[in-house]
Short mmCIF file of C-alpha atoms in Angstrom, two decimals:
data_model
loop_
_atom_site.label_atom_id
_atom_site.label_comp_id
_atom_site.label_asym_id
_atom_site.label_seq_id
_atom_site.Cartn_x
_atom_site.Cartn_y
_atom_site.Cartn_z
CA MET X 874 35.25 88.37 81.62
CA ALA X 875 38.13 86.84 83.63
CA ALA X 876 40.99 89.09 84.70
CA PRO X 877 44.30 88.43 82.96
CA LEU X 878 46.67 86.16 84.88
CA GLU X 879 49.71 87.79 86.48
CA PRO X 880 53.02 86.62 85.05
CA GLU X 881 54.69 83.90 87.07
CA THR X 882 57.36 85.08 89.49
CA THR X 883 60.78 83.76 88.53
CA PRO X 884 63.34 82.35 91.01
CA GLU X 885 65.59 85.35 90.35
CA GLU X 886 62.79 87.75 91.28
CA TYR X 887 62.31 85.89 94.58
CA ARG X 888 66.05 86.14 95.15
CA GLN X 889 66.14 89.87 94.47
CA ARG X 890 63.28 90.46 96.89
CA ALA X 891 65.13 88.47 99.53
CA LEU X 892 68.27 90.56 98.99
CA LEU X 893 66.28 93.78 99.50
CA LEU X 894 64.75 92.46 102.74
CA ALA X 895 68.15 91.27 103.96
CA ASP X 896 69.62 94.74 103.31
CA LEU X 897 67.06 96.04 105.80
CA GLY X 898 68.11 93.44 108.36
CA ARG X 899 64.82 91.56 108.01
CA TYR X 900 66.44 88.16 107.66
CA ASP X 901 63.39 86.11 108.67
CA GLU X 902 61.26 87.71 105.96
CA ALA X 903 64.12 87.31 103.46
CA ALA X 904 64.31 83.61 104.25
CA GLN X 905 60.55 83.30 103.78
CA GLU X 906 60.82 84.96 100.39
CA VAL X 907 63.48 82.48 99.29
CA ALA X 908 61.40 79.60 100.67
CA ALA X 909 58.50 80.78 98.52
CA GLY X 910 60.74 80.65 95.48
CA LEU X 911 61.96 77.17 96.40
CA THR X 912 58.40 75.84 96.39
CA ALA X 913 58.37 76.41 92.64
CA ALA X 914 62.05 75.58 92.03
CA PRO X 915 63.27 73.38 94.93
CA ASP X 916 66.69 72.69 93.39
CA GLU X 917 67.53 76.21 92.23
CA PRO X 918 71.20 76.64 93.37
CA GLY X 919 71.04 80.45 93.38
CA LEU X 920 68.10 80.47 95.77
CA LEU X 921 69.68 77.81 97.98
CA ALA X 922 72.99 79.69 98.20
CA THR X 923 71.17 82.93 99.00
CA LEU X 924 69.17 81.16 101.70
CA ALA X 925 72.41 79.83 103.21
CA ARG X 926 73.90 83.34 103.31
CA ILE X 927 70.75 84.71 104.95
CA HIS X 928 71.00 82.09 107.69
CA LEU X 929 74.72 82.88 108.14
CA ALA X 930 73.95 86.59 108.49
CA ALA X 931 71.25 85.70 111.03
CA GLU X 932 73.79 83.53 112.93
CA GLN X 933 71.93 80.29 112.22
CA PRO X 934 74.78 77.97 111.14
CA ALA X 935 72.83 74.71 111.22
CA GLU X 936 70.16 76.03 108.85
CA ALA X 937 72.85 77.64 106.71
CA LEU X 938 74.71 74.35 106.38
CA ARG X 939 71.59 72.47 105.29
CA ALA X 940 70.90 75.04 102.57
CA ALA X 941 74.54 75.15 101.50
CA GLU X 942 74.75 71.37 101.18
CA LYS X 943 71.69 71.41 98.91
CA ALA X 944 73.18 74.24 96.83
CA VAL X 945 76.43 72.31 96.33
CA ALA X 946 74.49 69.16 95.44
CA ALA X 947 72.59 71.13 92.79
CA ALA X 948 75.70 72.88 91.39
CA PRO X 949 78.87 71.26 92.78
CA ASP X 950 81.39 73.26 90.72
CA THR X 951 80.14 76.76 91.52
CA ILE X 952 82.51 78.93 93.54
CA THR X 953 79.78 80.80 95.41
CA ASN X 954 78.12 77.56 96.54
CA LEU X 955 81.40 76.12 97.79
CA VAL X 956 82.23 79.38 99.56
CA VAL X 957 78.95 79.48 101.46
CA ARG X 958 79.35 75.79 102.37
CA ALA X 959 82.82 76.45 103.81
CA MET X 960 81.45 79.37 105.84
CA ALA X 961 78.60 77.26 107.18
CA LEU X 962 80.99 74.45 108.09
CA THR X 963 83.26 76.88 109.93
CA ASP X 964 80.38 78.47 111.83
CA SER X 965 79.20 74.95 112.70
CA GLN X 966 82.72 74.27 114.10
CA LYS X 967 83.41 71.55 111.52
CA TYR X 968 86.87 72.93 110.89
CA GLY X 969 88.40 69.91 109.16
CA ASP X 970 85.64 69.79 106.54
CA ALA X 971 85.78 73.56 106.10
CA ALA X 972 89.53 73.45 105.51
CA ARG X 973 89.13 70.75 102.86
CA VAL X 974 86.50 72.78 101.01
CA ALA X 975 88.66 75.93 101.17
CA SER X 976 91.74 74.04 99.91
CA GLY X 977 89.62 72.65 97.08
CA ILE X 978 88.56 76.17 96.06
CA LEU X 979 92.19 77.31 95.97
CA ALA X 980 93.26 74.30 93.90
CA GLN X 981 90.38 74.46 91.43
CA TRP X 982 90.63 78.18 90.59
CA PRO X 983 94.32 79.17 91.01
CA ALA X 984 94.06 82.21 88.69
CA ASP X 985 90.73 83.56 89.97
CA ALA X 986 91.18 86.51 92.32
CA TYR X 987 87.84 85.98 94.08
CA ALA X 988 88.51 82.27 94.61
CA GLN X 989 92.03 82.89 95.90
CA ARG X 990 91.16 85.67 98.34
CA THR X 991 88.00 83.97 99.60
CA GLY X 992 89.64 80.55 99.82
CA ALA X 993 92.55 82.09 101.75
CA ALA X 994 90.21 83.77 104.23
CA LEU X 995 88.14 80.62 104.71
CA LEU X 996 91.21 78.44 105.14
CA SER X 997 92.63 80.81 107.73
CA GLU X 998 89.36 80.59 109.69
CA SER X 999 89.60 76.82 110.01
CA ARG X 1000 93.31 75.98 109.72
CA ASN X 1001 95.58 78.96 109.33
CA GLY X 1002 99.06 78.46 107.96
CA GLN X 1003 101.40 78.94 105.04
CA GLU X 1004 98.87 77.75 102.44
CA ALA X 1005 96.41 80.46 103.45
CA LEU X 1006 99.13 83.10 103.43
CA ASN X 1007 100.34 82.04 99.98
CA ALA X 1008 96.80 82.22 98.61
CA ALA X 1009 96.22 85.66 100.12
CA TRP X 1010 99.42 86.94 98.48
CA ASN X 1011 98.34 85.36 95.20
CA ALA X 1012 94.98 87.14 95.34
CA VAL X 1013 96.76 90.47 95.85
CA ARG X 1014 99.06 89.71 92.92
CA ILE X 1015 96.15 88.83 90.61
CA ALA X 1016 94.02 91.84 91.61
CA PRO X 1017 96.24 94.56 93.12
CA ALA X 1018 93.46 97.15 92.93
CA ASP X 1019 90.96 94.98 94.83
CA ALA X 1020 90.56 96.39 98.33
CA GLU X 1021 89.04 93.18 99.62
CA ALA X 1022 92.10 91.17 98.54
CA HIS X 1023 94.30 93.40 100.73
CA LEU X 1024 91.76 93.10 103.56
CA VAL X 1025 91.96 89.30 103.40
CA LEU X 1026 95.77 89.45 103.38
CA ALA X 1027 95.58 91.61 106.53
CA VAL X 1028 93.31 89.09 108.26
CA VAL X 1029 95.44 86.07 107.34
CA ALA X 1030 98.66 87.85 108.35
CA ALA X 1031 97.19 89.01 111.66
CA ARG X 1032 96.10 85.47 112.52
CA LEU X 1033 99.70 84.39 111.91
CA ARG X 1034 100.89 87.28 114.12
CA LEU X 1035 102.64 88.97 111.19
CA PHE X 1036 101.34 92.29 112.45
CA ASP X 1037 103.57 94.60 110.42
CA LEU X 1038 102.41 92.96 107.18
CA ALA X 1039 98.80 92.97 108.41
CA GLN X 1040 98.92 96.67 109.19
CA ARG X 1041 100.35 97.57 105.78
CA ALA X 1042 97.82 95.40 103.96
CA TYR X 1043 94.92 96.93 105.90
CA THR X 1044 96.19 100.43 105.20
CA GLN X 1045 96.34 99.63 101.48
CA SER X 1046 92.77 98.30 101.54
CA LEU X 1047 91.62 101.57 103.14
CA ASP X 1048 93.47 103.59 100.52
CA LEU X 1049 91.72 101.65 97.76
CA ASP X 1050 88.28 101.77 99.41
CA PRO X 1051 87.77 103.89 102.55
CA ALA X 1052 84.41 102.16 103.12
CA ILE X 1053 86.39 99.10 104.28
CA GLY X 1054 86.80 100.90 107.61
CA ASP X 1055 83.07 100.56 108.36
CA ALA X 1056 82.45 97.26 106.56
CA GLN X 1057 81.88 95.38 109.82
CA HIS X 1058 78.71 97.44 110.36
CA ASP X 1059 77.15 96.69 106.96
CA MET X 1060 73.77 94.99 106.76
CA GLY X 1061 72.44 92.41 104.35
CA ILE X 1062 74.22 89.73 102.38
CA VAL X 1063 75.40 91.52 99.23
CA ARG X 1064 78.67 92.36 100.97
CA PHE X 1065 78.45 89.63 103.55
CA GLU X 1066 81.95 88.30 102.92
CA ARG X 1067 83.55 91.73 103.24
CA ARG X 1068 81.70 92.23 106.53
CA ARG X 1069 82.89 88.83 107.73
CA TRP X 1070 86.55 89.60 107.06
CA ALA X 1071 86.28 93.10 108.54
CA LYS X 1072 84.75 91.68 111.72
CA ALA X 1073 87.53 89.12 111.95
CA LEU X 1074 90.16 91.84 111.65
CA GLU X 1075 88.37 93.97 114.23
CA ALA X 1076 88.51 91.05 116.66
CA LEU X 1077 92.26 90.79 116.09
CA ALA X 1078 92.86 94.54 116.28
CA ASP X 1079 93.01 94.65 120.08
CA GLU X 1080 96.23 92.66 120.03
CA ALA X 1081 98.06 94.80 117.49
CA THR X 1082 95.88 97.96 117.35
CA LEU X 1083 95.57 97.49 113.59
CA SER X 1084 92.46 99.55 113.09
CA ALA X 1085 93.58 102.48 115.23
CA GLN X 1086 96.98 102.78 113.57
CA ALA X 1087 95.79 102.18 110.02
CA GLN X 1088 93.04 104.82 110.28
CA ALA X 1089 95.31 107.49 111.73
CA GLU X 1090 96.21 110.66 109.80
CA PRO X 1091 97.79 109.92 106.41
CA ASP X 1092 101.18 111.41 107.28
CA VAL X 1093 101.38 109.40 110.48
CA ARG X 1094 100.35 106.22 108.68
CA GLU X 1095 102.98 106.66 106.00
CA GLU X 1096 105.68 107.21 108.60
CA GLN X 1097 104.69 104.15 110.65
CA VAL X 1098 103.74 101.78 107.88
CA GLY X 1099 106.10 102.60 105.02
CA ASP X 1100 105.53 101.90 101.35
CA TYR X 1101 103.28 99.09 100.24
CA PRO X 1102 104.18 97.66 96.84
CA GLU X 1103 101.96 99.00 94.09
CA PRO X 1104 101.13 98.15 91.37
CA PHE X 1105 103.02 94.88 91.86
CA PRO X 1106 105.51 95.15 88.98
CA ARG X 1107 106.53 91.47 88.99
CA ALA X 1108 104.85 88.16 89.70
CA TYR X 1109 104.53 87.16 93.32
CA GLN X 1110 106.80 84.36 94.40
CA ALA X 1111 105.38 82.38 97.30
CA PRO X 1112 107.89 81.73 100.10
CA ASP X 1113 108.03 78.03 99.29
CA ARG X 1114 108.65 78.55 95.57
CA PRO X 1115 112.06 79.23 93.95
CA GLU X 1116 112.83 82.68 92.68
CA PRO X 1117 113.04 83.17 88.88
CA LYS X 1118 116.43 82.77 87.25
CA GLU X 1119 116.55 86.35 86.01
CA GLU X 1120 117.49 88.90 88.67
CA PRO X 1121 114.61 91.37 89.21
CA GLN X 1122 115.25 95.08 89.10
CA ARG X 1123 115.91 96.73 92.45
CA GLY X 1124 114.48 100.09 93.32
CA SER X 1125 112.01 101.96 95.47
CA GLY X 1126 109.10 100.84 93.30
CA SER X 1127 110.03 97.19 92.81
CA TRP X 1128 108.44 94.27 94.58
CA ALA X 1129 111.93 92.95 95.30
CA ALA X 1130 112.51 95.94 97.56
CA GLU X 1131 109.64 94.76 99.76
CA PRO X 1132 110.81 92.52 102.64
CA SER X 1133 109.85 88.89 102.14
CA ILE X 1134 107.08 87.35 104.20
CA SER X 1135 109.44 85.47 106.45
CA LYS X 1136 112.14 88.11 106.99
CA PRO X 1137 110.40 90.95 108.87
CA SER X 1138 109.05 88.83 111.69
CA GLY X 1139 110.93 85.56 111.28
CA PRO X 1140 109.51 82.37 109.80
CA VAL X 1141 105.80 81.84 109.90
CA LEU X 1142 106.37 79.01 112.36
CA ASP X 1143 108.91 79.93 115.04
CA PRO X 1144 108.88 79.58 118.85
CA SER X 1145 106.50 82.51 119.22
CA GLU X 1146 103.94 81.28 116.70
CA PRO X 1147 100.67 79.44 117.44
CA SER X 1148 101.91 76.06 116.15
CA ALA X 1149 104.96 76.03 118.41
CA ALA X 1150 102.86 77.20 121.36
CA ALA X 1151 100.36 74.41 120.73
CA VAL X 1152 103.14 71.80 120.57
CA ARG X 1153 104.69 73.15 123.77
CA GLN X 1154 101.36 72.98 125.61
CA ALA X 1155 100.69 69.45 124.37
CA VAL X 1156 104.11 68.28 125.57
CA VAL X 1157 103.56 69.72 129.04
CA TYR X 1158 100.09 68.18 129.36
CA GLY X 1159 101.25 64.81 128.04
CA ALA X 1160 104.34 64.73 130.26
CA ASN X 1161 102.40 65.65 133.38
CA ALA X 1162 99.76 63.02 132.63
CA THR X 1163 102.47 60.39 132.08
CA LEU X 1164 104.23 61.27 135.35
CA ILE X 1165 100.98 61.06 137.32
CA ALA X 1166 100.04 57.77 135.66
CA GLY X 1167 103.49 56.37 136.40
CA VAL X 1168 103.30 57.30 140.07
CA MET X 1169 99.82 55.81 140.37
CA ALA X 1170 100.92 52.61 138.61
CA GLY X 1171 103.91 52.34 140.96
CA LEU X 1172 101.64 52.64 144.00
CA MET X 1173 99.30 50.00 142.58
CA THR X 1174 102.12 47.46 142.44
CA LEU X 1175 101.90 47.33 146.24
CA SER X 1176 98.55 45.56 145.89
CA SER X 1177 98.72 43.88 142.48
CA ASP X 1178 101.16 43.98 139.56
CA GLY X 1179 98.37 43.01 137.18
CA ILE X 1180 96.13 45.92 138.16
CA SER X 1181 99.09 48.27 137.88
CA GLN X 1182 99.92 47.08 134.36
CA VAL X 1183 96.31 47.29 133.16
CA TRP X 1184 96.00 50.80 134.59
CA ALA X 1185 99.26 51.97 133.02
CA GLY X 1186 98.42 50.50 129.62
CA LEU X 1187 94.94 52.02 129.52
CA VAL X 1188 96.11 55.47 130.61
CA GLY X 1189 99.08 55.34 128.22
CA VAL X 1190 96.78 54.70 125.26
CA LEU X 1191 94.42 57.48 126.36
CA ILE X 1192 97.33 59.94 126.66
CA VAL X 1193 98.55 59.12 123.16
CA ILE X 1194 95.06 59.53 121.69
CA GLY X 1195 94.59 62.79 123.60
CA LEU X 1196 97.91 64.15 122.28
CA LEU X 1197 97.02 63.31 118.69
CA ILE X 1198 93.56 64.86 118.92
CA GLY X 1199 94.83 67.93 120.76
CA LEU X 1200 97.62 68.61 118.28
CA ARG X 1201 95.31 68.16 115.32
CA ARG X 1202 92.84 70.67 116.75
CA THR X 1203 95.29 73.31 117.99
CA VAL X 1204 98.13 73.28 115.46
CA PRO X 1205 97.10 75.58 112.55
CA GLU X 1206 98.70 73.33 109.91
CA PRO X 1207 99.37 69.60 109.44
CA VAL X 1208 101.19 68.22 112.48
CA GLY X 1209 103.92 66.65 110.34
CA ALA X 1210 104.66 70.01 108.69
CA ALA X 1211 104.71 71.76 112.06
CA LEU X 1212 107.21 69.25 113.47
CA SER X 1213 109.38 69.60 110.36
CA ARG X 1214 109.51 73.37 110.87
CA LEU X 1215 110.33 72.88 114.54
CA ARG X 1216 113.23 70.58 113.65
CA ALA X 1217 114.61 73.40 111.52
CA HIS X 1218 113.99 76.32 113.89
CA ASN X 1219 113.62 74.90 117.41
CA ARG X 1220 115.29 71.51 117.82
CA PRO X 1221 114.90 71.31 121.61
CA LEU X 1222 111.13 71.74 121.34
CA ALA X 1223 110.99 69.24 118.47
CA GLY X 1224 112.95 66.77 120.58
CA ALA X 1225 110.65 67.38 123.53
CA ALA X 1226 107.64 66.66 121.28
CA TYR X 1227 109.03 63.31 120.15
CA ILE X 1228 110.16 62.32 123.65
CA GLY X 1229 106.82 63.41 125.11
CA PHE X 1230 105.03 61.20 122.60
CA VAL X 1231 107.24 58.18 123.32
CA ALA X 1232 106.85 58.42 127.11
CA PRO X 1233 103.19 57.25 127.29
CA LEU X 1234 103.99 54.52 124.76
CA VAL X 1235 106.52 53.15 127.25
CA LEU X 1236 103.64 52.87 129.74
CA VAL X 1237 102.00 50.56 127.20
CA VAL X 1238 105.24 48.56 127.04
CA TYR X 1239 105.13 48.27 130.83
CA ALA X 1240 101.56 46.99 130.58
CA VAL X 1241 102.68 44.25 128.18
CA VAL X 1242 106.02 43.10 129.66
CA GLY X 1243 105.88 44.44 133.21
CA GLY X 1244 109.01 45.29 135.15
CA ILE X 1245 109.81 48.38 137.15
CA VAL X 1246 112.48 49.44 134.62
CA SER X 1247 109.97 50.25 131.86
CA LEU X 1248 107.76 52.12 134.32
CA VAL X 1249 110.67 54.24 135.53
CA ALA X 1250 111.80 54.80 131.92
CA ALA X 1251 108.39 56.24 131.01
CA MET X 1252 108.55 58.66 133.93
CA VAL X 1253 112.13 59.69 133.13
CA LEU X 1254 111.25 60.38 129.49
CA ALA X 1255 108.24 62.44 130.54
CA ALA X 1256 110.39 64.46 132.96
CA VAL X 1257 113.03 65.08 130.26
CA ALA X 1258 110.40 66.27 127.78
CA GLU X 1259 108.91 68.69 130.29
CA LEU X 1260 112.34 70.02 131.29
CA LEU X 1261 113.22 70.67 127.64
CA VAL X 1262 110.09 72.77 127.32
CA LEU X 1263 110.27 74.63 130.63
CA THR X 1264 113.98 75.47 130.42
CA ARG X 1265 113.81 76.85 126.85
CA ARG X 1266 110.90 79.26 126.80
#
């Protein structure tokens, strides 16, 4: 008599086995378990997303991205699939695509605490700025008792160099869940996101000693950090949104008593922030390149005006392209928004940016019309841009 057949293993059972193996750090075996499940259900989004997380935990971004893309194709409107895709894109250094996915998560689920905190953290990994900070605040407002929301706020604030806010947010996350302090040492993928944010904050802690100060004795922490608003008695107003018409109550327990995001450390984008530093560096590089190109073009006129003009035009175009690419990669927000903030808070640097961009374009003008005047004008503009930067540090 034939033995009874064993019941068929379901995709969820394969996934649970993989989670257990991943918790033991056996990521290769976990991936094999998921692969076995995919042979029976090749388009199962849960298995594909789990496989992507396993590859991320094993630091295999290319494999993670392939699995994440399949998961999104199978279930395009699932938060977890989009989250793992954004992580894989970031780890694959495809920051523009990662930022677009993170922004899409924030826009699609504005009232979901998980979507807001995770989207904020992912956006800050690829293109940090005001949008990420707003989303992190929103996550804290929606879920004030969620330790991970405060952890994400700490990470986003630290990346923006708002260290006082970062320290207070991290302290609050520890108060809500002391296990946050050791989250960077967790194994597996069940708490993979928490581990990811904790590791990011640990990497930033050397600059502001966040971990050391936040994990000090409670009395010392309270004296250094001050009160953190709890339990958020009124709705959070993002810095770029108008305040409500009614005047909120003032008092030691009110959110209004908490300093605004921009007041304790100045605006998010000021001369000490990463965007301004990136613009300053781009101006110096562009101005120096324009000056060198101008000198070389001037020397080439001794042998041939035509060669000089071709050289100047080619180099001018390359400088402009290099400036655009460099700014897009280094400025942690859209370049137009960064320049708008600079016009409001640092006009000399904003002027230097515009002048530094025009200078190589004048080299192109020289290539078209010739004449020593346009060549000299390009060099003068480059020198003015560099002086504006160097004399106003």
